[in-house]
Every structure is written in structure tokens, then in C-alpha cells.
PDB file of C-alpha atoms in Angstrom:
ATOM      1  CA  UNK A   1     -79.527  33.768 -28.857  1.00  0.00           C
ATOM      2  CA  UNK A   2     -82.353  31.336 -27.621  1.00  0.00           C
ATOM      3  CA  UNK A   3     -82.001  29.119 -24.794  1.00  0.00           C
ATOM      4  CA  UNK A   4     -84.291  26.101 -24.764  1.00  0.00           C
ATOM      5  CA  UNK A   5     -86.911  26.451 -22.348  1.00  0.00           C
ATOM      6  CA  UNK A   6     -86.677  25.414 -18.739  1.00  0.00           C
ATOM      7  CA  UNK A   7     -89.685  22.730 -19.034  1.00  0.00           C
ATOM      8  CA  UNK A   8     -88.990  21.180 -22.608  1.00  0.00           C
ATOM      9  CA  UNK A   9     -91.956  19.809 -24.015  1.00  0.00           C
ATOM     10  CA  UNK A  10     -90.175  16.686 -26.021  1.00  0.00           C
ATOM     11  CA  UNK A  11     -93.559  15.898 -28.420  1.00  0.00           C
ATOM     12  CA  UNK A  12     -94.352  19.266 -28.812  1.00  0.00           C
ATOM     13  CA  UNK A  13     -90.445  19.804 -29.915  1.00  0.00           C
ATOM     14  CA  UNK A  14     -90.723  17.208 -32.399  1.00  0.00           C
ATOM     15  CA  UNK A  15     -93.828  18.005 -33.850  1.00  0.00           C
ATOM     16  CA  UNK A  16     -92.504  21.263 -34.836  1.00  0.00           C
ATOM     17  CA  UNK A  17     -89.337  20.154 -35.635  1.00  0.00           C
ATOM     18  CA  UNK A  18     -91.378  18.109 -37.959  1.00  0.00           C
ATOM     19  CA  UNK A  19     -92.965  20.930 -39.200  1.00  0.00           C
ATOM     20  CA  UNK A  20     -90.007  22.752 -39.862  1.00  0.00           C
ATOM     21  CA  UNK A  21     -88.432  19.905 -41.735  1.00  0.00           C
ATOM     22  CA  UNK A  22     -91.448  19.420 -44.267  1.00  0.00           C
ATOM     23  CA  UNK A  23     -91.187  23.110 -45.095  1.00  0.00           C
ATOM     24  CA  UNK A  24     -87.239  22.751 -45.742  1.00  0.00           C
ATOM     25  CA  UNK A  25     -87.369  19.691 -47.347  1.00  0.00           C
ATOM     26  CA  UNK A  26     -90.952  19.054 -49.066  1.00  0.00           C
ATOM     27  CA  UNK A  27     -91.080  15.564 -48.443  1.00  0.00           C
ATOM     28  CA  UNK A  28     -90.444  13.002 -45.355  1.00  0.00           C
ATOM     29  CA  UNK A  29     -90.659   9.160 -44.722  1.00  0.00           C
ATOM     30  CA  UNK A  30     -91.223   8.014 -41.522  1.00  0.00           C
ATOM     31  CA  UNK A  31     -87.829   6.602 -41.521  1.00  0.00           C
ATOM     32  CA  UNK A  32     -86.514   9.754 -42.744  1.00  0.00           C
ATOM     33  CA  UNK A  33     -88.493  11.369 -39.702  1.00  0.00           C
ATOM     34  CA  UNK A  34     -87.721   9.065 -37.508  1.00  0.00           C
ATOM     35  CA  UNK A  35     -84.014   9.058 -37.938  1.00  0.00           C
ATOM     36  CA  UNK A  36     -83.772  13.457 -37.845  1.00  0.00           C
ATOM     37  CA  UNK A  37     -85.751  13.229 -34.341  1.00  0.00           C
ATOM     38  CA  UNK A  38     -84.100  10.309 -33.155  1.00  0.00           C
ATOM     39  CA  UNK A  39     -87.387   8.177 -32.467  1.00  0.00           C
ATOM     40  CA  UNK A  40     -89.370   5.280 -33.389  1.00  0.00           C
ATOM     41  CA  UNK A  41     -90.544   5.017 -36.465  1.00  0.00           C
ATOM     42  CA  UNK A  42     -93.853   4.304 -34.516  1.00  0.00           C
ATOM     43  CA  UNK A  43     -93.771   7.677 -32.651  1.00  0.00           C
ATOM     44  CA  UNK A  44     -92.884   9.553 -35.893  1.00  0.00           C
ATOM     45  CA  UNK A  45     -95.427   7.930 -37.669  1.00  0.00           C
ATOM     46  CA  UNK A  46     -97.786   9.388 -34.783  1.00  0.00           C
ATOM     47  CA  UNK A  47     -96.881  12.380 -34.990  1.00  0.00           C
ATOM     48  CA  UNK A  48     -96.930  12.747 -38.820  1.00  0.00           C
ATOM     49  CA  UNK A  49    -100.890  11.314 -38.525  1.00  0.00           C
ATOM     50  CA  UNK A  50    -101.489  14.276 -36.508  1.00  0.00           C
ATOM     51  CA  UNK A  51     -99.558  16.845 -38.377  1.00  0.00           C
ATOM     52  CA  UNK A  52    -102.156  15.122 -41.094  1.00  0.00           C
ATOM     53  CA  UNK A  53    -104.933  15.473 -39.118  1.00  0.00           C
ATOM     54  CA  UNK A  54    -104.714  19.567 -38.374  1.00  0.00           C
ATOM     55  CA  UNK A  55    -103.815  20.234 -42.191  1.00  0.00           C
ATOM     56  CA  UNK A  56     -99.789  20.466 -42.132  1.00  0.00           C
ATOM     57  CA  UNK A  57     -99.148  17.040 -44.028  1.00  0.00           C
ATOM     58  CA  UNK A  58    -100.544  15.354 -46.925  1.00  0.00           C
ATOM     59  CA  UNK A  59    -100.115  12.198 -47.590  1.00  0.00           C
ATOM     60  CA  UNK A  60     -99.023  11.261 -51.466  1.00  0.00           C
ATOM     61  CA  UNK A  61     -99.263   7.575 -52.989  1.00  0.00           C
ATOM     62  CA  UNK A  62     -95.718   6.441 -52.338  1.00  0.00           C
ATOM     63  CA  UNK A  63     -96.442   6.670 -48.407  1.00  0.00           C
ATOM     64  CA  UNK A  64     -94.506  10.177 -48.352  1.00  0.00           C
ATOM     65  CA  UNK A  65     -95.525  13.144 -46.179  1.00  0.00           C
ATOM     66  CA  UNK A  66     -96.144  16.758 -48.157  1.00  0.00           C
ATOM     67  CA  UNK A  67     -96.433  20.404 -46.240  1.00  0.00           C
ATOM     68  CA  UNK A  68    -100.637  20.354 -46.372  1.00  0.00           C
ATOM     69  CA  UNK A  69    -102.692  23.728 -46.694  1.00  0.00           C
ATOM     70  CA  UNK A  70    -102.117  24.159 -42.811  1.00  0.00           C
ATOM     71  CA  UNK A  71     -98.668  25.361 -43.750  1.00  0.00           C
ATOM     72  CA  UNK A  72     -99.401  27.790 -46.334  1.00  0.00           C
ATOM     73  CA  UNK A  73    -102.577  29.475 -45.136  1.00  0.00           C
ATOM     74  CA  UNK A  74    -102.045  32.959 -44.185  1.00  0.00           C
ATOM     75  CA  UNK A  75    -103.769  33.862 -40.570  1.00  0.00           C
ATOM     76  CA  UNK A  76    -106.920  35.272 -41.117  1.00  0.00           C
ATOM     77  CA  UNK A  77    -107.744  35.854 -37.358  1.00  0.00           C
ATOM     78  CA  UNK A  78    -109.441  39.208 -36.760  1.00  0.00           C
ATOM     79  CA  UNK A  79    -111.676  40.884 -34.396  1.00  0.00           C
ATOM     80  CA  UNK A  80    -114.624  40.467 -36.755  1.00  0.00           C
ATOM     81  CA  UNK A  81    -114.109  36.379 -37.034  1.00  0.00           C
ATOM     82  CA  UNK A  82    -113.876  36.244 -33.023  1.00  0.00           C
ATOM     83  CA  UNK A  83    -117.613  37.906 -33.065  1.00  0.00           C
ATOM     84  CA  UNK A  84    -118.740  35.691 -35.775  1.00  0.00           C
ATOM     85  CA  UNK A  85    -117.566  32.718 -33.786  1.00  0.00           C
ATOM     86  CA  UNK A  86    -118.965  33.600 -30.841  1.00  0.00           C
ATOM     87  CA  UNK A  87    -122.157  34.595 -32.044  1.00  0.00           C
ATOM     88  CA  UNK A  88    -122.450  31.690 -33.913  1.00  0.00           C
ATOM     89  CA  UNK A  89    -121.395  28.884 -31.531  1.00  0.00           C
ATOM     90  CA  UNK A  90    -125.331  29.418 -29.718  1.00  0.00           C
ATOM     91  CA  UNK A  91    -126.481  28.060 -33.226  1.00  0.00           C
ATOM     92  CA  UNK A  92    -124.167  25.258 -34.066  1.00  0.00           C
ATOM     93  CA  UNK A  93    -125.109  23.821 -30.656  1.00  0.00           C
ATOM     94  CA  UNK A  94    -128.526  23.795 -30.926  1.00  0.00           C
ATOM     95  CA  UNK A  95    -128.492  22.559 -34.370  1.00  0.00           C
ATOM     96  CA  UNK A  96    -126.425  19.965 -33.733  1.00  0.00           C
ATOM     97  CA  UNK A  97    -128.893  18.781 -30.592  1.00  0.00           C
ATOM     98  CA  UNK A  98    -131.526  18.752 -33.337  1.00  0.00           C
ATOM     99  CA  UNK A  99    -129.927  16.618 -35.937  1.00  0.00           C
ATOM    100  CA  UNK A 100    -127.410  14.757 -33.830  1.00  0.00           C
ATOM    101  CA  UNK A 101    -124.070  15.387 -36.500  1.00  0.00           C
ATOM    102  CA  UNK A 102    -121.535  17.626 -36.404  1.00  0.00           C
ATOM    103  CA  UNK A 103    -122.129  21.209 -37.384  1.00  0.00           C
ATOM    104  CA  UNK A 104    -119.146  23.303 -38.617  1.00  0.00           C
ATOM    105  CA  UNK A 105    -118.982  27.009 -39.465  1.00  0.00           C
ATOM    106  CA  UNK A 106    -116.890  27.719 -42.386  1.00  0.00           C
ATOM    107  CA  UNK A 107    -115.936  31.096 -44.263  1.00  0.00           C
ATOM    108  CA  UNK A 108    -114.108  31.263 -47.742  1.00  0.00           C
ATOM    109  CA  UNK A 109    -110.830  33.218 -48.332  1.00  0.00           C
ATOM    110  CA  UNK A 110    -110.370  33.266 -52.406  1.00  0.00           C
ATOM    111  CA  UNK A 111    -110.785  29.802 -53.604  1.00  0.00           C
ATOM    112  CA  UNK A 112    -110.191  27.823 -50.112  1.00  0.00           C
ATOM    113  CA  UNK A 113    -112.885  27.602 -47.037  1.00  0.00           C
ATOM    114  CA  UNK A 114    -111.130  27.901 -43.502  1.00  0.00           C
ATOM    115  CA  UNK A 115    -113.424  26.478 -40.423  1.00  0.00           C
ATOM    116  CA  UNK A 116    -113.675  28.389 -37.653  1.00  0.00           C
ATOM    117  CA  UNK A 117    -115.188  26.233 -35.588  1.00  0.00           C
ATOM    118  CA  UNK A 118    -116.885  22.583 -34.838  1.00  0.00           C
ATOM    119  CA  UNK A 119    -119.734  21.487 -32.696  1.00  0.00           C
ATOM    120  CA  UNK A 120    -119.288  17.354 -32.926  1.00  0.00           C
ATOM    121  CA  UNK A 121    -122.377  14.958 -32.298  1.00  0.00           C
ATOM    122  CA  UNK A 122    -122.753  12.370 -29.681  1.00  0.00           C
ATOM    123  CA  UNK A 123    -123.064   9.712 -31.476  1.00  0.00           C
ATOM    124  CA  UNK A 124    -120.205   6.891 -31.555  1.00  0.00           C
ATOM    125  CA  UNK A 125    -119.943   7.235 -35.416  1.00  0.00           C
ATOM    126  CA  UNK A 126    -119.593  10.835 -36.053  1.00  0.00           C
ATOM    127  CA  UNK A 127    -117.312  13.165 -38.086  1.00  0.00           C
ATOM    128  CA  UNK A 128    -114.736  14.561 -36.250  1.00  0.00           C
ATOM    129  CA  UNK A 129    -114.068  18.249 -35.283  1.00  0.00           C
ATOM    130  CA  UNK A 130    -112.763  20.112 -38.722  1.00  0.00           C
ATOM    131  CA  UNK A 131    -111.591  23.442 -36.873  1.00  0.00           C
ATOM    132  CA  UNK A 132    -108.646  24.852 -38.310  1.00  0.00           C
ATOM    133  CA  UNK A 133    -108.877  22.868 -41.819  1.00  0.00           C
ATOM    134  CA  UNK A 134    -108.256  24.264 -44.760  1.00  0.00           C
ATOM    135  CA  UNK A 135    -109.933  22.501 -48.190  1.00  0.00           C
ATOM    136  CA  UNK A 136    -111.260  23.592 -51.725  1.00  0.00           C
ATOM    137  CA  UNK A 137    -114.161  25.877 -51.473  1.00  0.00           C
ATOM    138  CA  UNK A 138    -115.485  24.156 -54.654  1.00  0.00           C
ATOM    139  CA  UNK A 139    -115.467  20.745 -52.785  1.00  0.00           C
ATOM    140  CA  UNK A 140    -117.267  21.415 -49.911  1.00  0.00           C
ATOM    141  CA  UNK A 141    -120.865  22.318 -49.217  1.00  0.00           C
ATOM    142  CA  UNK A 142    -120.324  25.532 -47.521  1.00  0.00           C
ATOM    143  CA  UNK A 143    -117.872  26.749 -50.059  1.00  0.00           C
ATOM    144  CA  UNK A 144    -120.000  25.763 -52.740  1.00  0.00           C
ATOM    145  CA  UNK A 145    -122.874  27.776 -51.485  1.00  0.00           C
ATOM    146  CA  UNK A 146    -120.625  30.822 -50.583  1.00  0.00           C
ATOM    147  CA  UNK A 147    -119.027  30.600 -54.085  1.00  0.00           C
ATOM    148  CA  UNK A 148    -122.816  30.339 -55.354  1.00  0.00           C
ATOM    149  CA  UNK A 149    -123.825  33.980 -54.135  1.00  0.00           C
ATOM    150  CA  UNK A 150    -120.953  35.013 -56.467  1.00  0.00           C
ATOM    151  CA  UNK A 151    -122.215  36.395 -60.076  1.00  0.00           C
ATOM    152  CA  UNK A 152    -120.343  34.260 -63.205  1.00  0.00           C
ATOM    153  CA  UNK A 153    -118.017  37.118 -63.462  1.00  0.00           C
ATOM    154  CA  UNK A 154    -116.177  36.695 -60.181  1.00  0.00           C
ATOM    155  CA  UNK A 155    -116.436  33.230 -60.735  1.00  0.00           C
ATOM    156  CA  UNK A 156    -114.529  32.887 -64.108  1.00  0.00           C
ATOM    157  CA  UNK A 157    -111.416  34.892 -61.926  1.00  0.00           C
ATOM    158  CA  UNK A 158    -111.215  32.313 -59.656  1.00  0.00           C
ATOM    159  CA  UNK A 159    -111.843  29.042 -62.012  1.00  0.00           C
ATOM    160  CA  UNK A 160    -112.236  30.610 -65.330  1.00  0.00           C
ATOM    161  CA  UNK A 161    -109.382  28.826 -66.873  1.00  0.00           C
ATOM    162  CA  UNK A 162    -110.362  25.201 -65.140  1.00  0.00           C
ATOM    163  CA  UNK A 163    -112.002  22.534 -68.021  1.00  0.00           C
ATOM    164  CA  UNK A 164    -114.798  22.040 -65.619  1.00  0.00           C
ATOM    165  CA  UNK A 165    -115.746  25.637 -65.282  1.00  0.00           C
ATOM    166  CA  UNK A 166    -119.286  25.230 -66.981  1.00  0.00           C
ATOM    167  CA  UNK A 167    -119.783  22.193 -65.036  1.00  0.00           C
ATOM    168  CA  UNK A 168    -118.981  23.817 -61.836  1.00  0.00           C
ATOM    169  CA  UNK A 169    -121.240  26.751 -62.491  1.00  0.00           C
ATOM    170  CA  UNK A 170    -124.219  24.649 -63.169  1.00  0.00           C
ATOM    171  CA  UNK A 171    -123.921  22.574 -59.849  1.00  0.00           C
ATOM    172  CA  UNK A 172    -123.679  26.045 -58.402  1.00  0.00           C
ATOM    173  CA  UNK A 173    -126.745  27.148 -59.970  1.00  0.00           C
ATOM    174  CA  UNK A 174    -128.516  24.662 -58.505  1.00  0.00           C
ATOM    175  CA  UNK A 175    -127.193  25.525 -55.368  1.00  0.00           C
ATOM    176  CA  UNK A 176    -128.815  28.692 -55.215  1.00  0.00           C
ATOM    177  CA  UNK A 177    -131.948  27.075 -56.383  1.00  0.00           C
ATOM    178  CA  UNK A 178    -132.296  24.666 -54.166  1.00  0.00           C
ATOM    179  CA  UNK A 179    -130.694  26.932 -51.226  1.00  0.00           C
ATOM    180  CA  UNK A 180    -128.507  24.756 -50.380  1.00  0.00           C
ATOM    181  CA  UNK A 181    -125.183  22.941 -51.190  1.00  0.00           C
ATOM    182  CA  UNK A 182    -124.096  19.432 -51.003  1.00  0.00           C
ATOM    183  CA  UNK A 183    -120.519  17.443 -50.668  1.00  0.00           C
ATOM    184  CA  UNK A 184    -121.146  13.487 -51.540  1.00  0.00           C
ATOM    185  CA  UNK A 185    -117.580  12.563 -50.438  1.00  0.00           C
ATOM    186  CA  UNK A 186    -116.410  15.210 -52.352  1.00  0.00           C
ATOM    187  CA  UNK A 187    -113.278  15.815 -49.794  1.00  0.00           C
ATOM    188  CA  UNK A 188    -113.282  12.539 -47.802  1.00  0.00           C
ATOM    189  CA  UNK A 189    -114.390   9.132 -48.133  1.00  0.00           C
ATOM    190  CA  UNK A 190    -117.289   8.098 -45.988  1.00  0.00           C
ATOM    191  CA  UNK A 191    -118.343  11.583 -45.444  1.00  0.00           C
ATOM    192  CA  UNK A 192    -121.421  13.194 -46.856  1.00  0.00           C
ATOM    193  CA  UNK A 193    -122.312  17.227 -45.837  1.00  0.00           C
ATOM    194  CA  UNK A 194    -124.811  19.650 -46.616  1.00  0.00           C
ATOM    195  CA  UNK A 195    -123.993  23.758 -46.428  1.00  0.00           C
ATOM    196  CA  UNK A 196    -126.065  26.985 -46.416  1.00  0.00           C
ATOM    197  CA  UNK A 197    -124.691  30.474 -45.994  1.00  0.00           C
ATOM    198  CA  UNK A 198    -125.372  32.728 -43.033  1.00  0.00           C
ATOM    199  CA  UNK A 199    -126.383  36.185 -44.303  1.00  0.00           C
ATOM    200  CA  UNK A 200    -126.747  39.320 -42.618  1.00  0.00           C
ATOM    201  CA  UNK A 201    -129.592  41.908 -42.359  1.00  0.00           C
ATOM    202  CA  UNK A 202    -128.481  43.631 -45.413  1.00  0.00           C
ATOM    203  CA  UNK A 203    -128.353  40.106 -47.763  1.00  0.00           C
ATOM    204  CA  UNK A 204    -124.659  39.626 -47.685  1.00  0.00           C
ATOM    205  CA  UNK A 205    -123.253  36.079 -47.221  1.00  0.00           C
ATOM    206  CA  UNK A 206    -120.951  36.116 -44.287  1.00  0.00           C
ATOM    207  CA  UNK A 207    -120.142  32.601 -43.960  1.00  0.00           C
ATOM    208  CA  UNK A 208    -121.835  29.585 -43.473  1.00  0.00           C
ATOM    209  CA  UNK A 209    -122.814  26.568 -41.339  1.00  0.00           C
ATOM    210  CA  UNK A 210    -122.856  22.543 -42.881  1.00  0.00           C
ATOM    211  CA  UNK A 211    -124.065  19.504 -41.253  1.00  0.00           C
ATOM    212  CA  UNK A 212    -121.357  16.396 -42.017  1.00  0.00           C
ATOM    213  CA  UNK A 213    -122.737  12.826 -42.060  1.00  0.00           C
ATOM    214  CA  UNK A 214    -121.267   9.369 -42.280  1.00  0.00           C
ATOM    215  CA  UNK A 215    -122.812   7.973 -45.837  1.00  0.00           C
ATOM    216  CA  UNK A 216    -124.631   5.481 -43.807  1.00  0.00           C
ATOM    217  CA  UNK A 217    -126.574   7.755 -42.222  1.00  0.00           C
ATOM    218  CA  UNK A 218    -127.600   9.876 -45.531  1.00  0.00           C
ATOM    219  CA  UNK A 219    -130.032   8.955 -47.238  1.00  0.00           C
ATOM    220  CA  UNK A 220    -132.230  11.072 -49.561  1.00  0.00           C
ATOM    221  CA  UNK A 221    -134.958  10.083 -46.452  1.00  0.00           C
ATOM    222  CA  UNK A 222    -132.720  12.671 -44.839  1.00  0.00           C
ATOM    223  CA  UNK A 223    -132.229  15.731 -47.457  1.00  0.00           C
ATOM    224  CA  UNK A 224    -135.046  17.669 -46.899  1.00  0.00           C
ATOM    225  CA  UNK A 225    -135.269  17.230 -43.201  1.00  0.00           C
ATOM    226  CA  UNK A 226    -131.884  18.070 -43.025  1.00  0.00           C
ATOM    227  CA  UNK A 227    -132.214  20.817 -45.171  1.00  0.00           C
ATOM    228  CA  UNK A 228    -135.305  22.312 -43.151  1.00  0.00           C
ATOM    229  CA  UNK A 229    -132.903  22.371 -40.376  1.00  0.00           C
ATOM    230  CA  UNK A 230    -130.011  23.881 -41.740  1.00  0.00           C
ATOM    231  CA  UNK A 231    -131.804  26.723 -43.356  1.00  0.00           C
ATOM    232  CA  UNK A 232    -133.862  27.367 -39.799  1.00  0.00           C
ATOM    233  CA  UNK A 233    -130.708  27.960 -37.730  1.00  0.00           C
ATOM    234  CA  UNK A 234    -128.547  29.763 -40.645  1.00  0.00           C
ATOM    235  CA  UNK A 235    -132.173  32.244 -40.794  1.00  0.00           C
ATOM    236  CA  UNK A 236    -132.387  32.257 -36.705  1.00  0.00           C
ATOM    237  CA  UNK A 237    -128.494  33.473 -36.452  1.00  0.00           C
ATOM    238  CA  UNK A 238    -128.395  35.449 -39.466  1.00  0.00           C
ATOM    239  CA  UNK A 239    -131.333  37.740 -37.396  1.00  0.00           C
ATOM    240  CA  UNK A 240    -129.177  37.764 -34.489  1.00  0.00           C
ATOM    241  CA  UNK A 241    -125.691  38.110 -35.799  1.00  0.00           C
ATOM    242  CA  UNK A 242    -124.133  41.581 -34.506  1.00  0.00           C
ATOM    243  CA  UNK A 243    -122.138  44.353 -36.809  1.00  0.00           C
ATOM    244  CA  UNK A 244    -119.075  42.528 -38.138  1.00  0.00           C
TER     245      UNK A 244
END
């Protein structure tokens, strides 16, 4: 039998009562969420954002909220991601001091990228920390050059079947040209970002760092200076990245 706890934390409740009743039922309102929790519509409406926010909503076109790809991820948390994080954390911050915009290191389980972790810039327009968020690997930078050290084989069992599978394979060929990948507001509006892997001493792509941008700070003034950066700190920790 559980007892609720002594020191009931009555947002933190609801938020996972919220949680709980987007797995059950698929889809909420805010009245709908409002009424179950016995709030404001304004507070539920709060809470929802956030719930959007981390990855455990969607929003649809009828103002509805859907379980997001927060909800379904399975935990990937592991000894060798702790490492990885740590030893890559050094890097992110000073590449972010050089370029002044968030740096985020991602990894890719199957066909989605997970991010570990986010360094965010100083700036008063920036892009917000993305740790914890789960998107496409084929929409953003860093999952498009992970997915680019694949051979067309492995490839076609992931997307194979998709219409756009030649298209996807050329803008990853072009990726590994190029040695880099880029998201144009690929998965959000108003936000550009470039990716490169991080590879260790024996060539293998363990994961890999990307620099997002508000679009009205990128230019194409700003590719290849960006891109000299990127590839000098994913090189730098890539030498001094311990056994995973």
C-alpha cells in the first residue's frame, strides 16, 4: 500500500499525474487537464508547456496534447555514457566560449538522437538547453552525420522503405564530404545547427557535438568558421576521450 509522502510536492504531483494521464488516455485539453487535477486552466496549461518542453507532450493542430518521445524512450543510461559526458563537458565549454551558441552532445539509438548534455551561450537570444530530448536522427545535424558513417546497407534497414530514401542518402553523402552536417530548421523554427561526430582512436563514431544558432545569426559568413570550430574541438576530445 503507498502512503503519500509526508512533504507533498503539489506541482510535482500534478505533473506526473499529467504524465500518467497522457499515457492512459493519448490525448488531453487543457480543460480536460485542468478539470482531472482540479486547477486552472492557466496552471495546467503551464504545466503541459513544460511536459512539452522536456519531450513528454506534443502538441497536434487542434490544440490537443500527445505522449511525446520523452515517454517512449527506453533509458539508455550506462556507465559508458556517464564517461562520455564527463569527458566531453571540458569541450562543449570551451567551444561554446569560442563561438558564443549553445553546444550539445548528442548520440543516436536506431533512428532517434538522445542529448546527453547542453552547454547554453550567453547571449540574450540563444537556443535553449536540449538535454534529455529525443528527435529524428535524420533531422538533426548530429544524427545526420552519425547516420552518415553508416554504409547504404545499414541505412536501407533503418529508412529503406521511406520515398525519400535516395534523397536522404545523397544529403548524407555530402555530409561525409563536407565533414560535417547541417539542420536549416529542420526540427524547429528559428533554429539553424551544424553537427560533426566525435570519433575515437580507433575511427569509430561515438557520438557527436552540434553548435545551434538562431537563423539570424547564420549566415553562410558563418559556415566555415563555424565549421573550423566544430571539427577542432570534436578532433581535440576525440584524442582525449578515455576507453568507453
Amino acid at each position: 500500500m503507498r502512503n503519500k509522502p509526508a512533504y507533498l510536492l503539489e506541482s510535482v504531483d500534478n505533473a506526473l499525474r499529467l504524465l500518467q494521464l497522457l499515457r492512459d488516455h493519448g490525448r488531453l485539453r487543457v480543460s480536460e487537464a485542468a478539470d482531472e487535477l482540479g486547477i486552472a486552466r492557466s496552471s495546467a496549461h503551464r504545466l503541459l508547456s513544460m511536459l512539452v518542453y522536456r519531450d513528454f507532450a506534443t502538441r497536434d493542430d487542434q490544440r490537443g496534447y500527445l505522449p511525446g518521445p520523452g515517454l517512449a524512450a527506453a533509458p539508455i543510461a550506462n556507465r559508458t555514457l556517464q564517461v562520455l559526458r564527463h569527458a566531453m563537458l571540458p569541450h562543449m565549454e570551451m567551444l561554446c566560449s569560442r563561438v558564443d551558441e549553445t553546444v550539445n552532445l548528442l548520440v543516436r539509438i536506431g533512428t532517434q538522437t538522445r542529448f546527453l548534455a547542453s552547454v547554453e551561450s550567453t547571449q540574450v537570444l540563444h537556443v535553449g538547453d536540449r538535454q534529455g530530448t529525443v528527435l529524428p536522427a535524420r533531422k538533426t545535424s548530429g544524427g545526420k552525420a552519425l547516420l552518415a558513417e553508416l554504409d547504404r546497407d545499414e541505412l536501407a534497414e533503418m529508412y529503406g522503405n521511406d520515398e525519400d530514401f535516395p534523397r536522404l542518402c545523397r544529403e548524407l553523402e555530402l555530409t561525409k564530404r563536407q565533414g560535417y552536417a547541417l539542420n536549416l530548421e529542420d526540427t524547429e523554427t528559428g533554429v539553424a545547427a551544424m553537427g560533426r561526430c566525435v570519433t575515437d582512436r580507433t575511427g569509430h563514431a561515438v557520438a557527436a557535438l552540434t553548435i545551434s544558432i538562431p537563423t539570424v545569426r547564420f549566415g553562410k559568413e558563418r559556415v566555415e568558421p563555424l565549421a573550423a570550430e566544430l571539427r577542432d574541438a570534436t578532433e581535440r576530445a576525440g584524442r582525449n576521450l578515455p576507453p568507453l
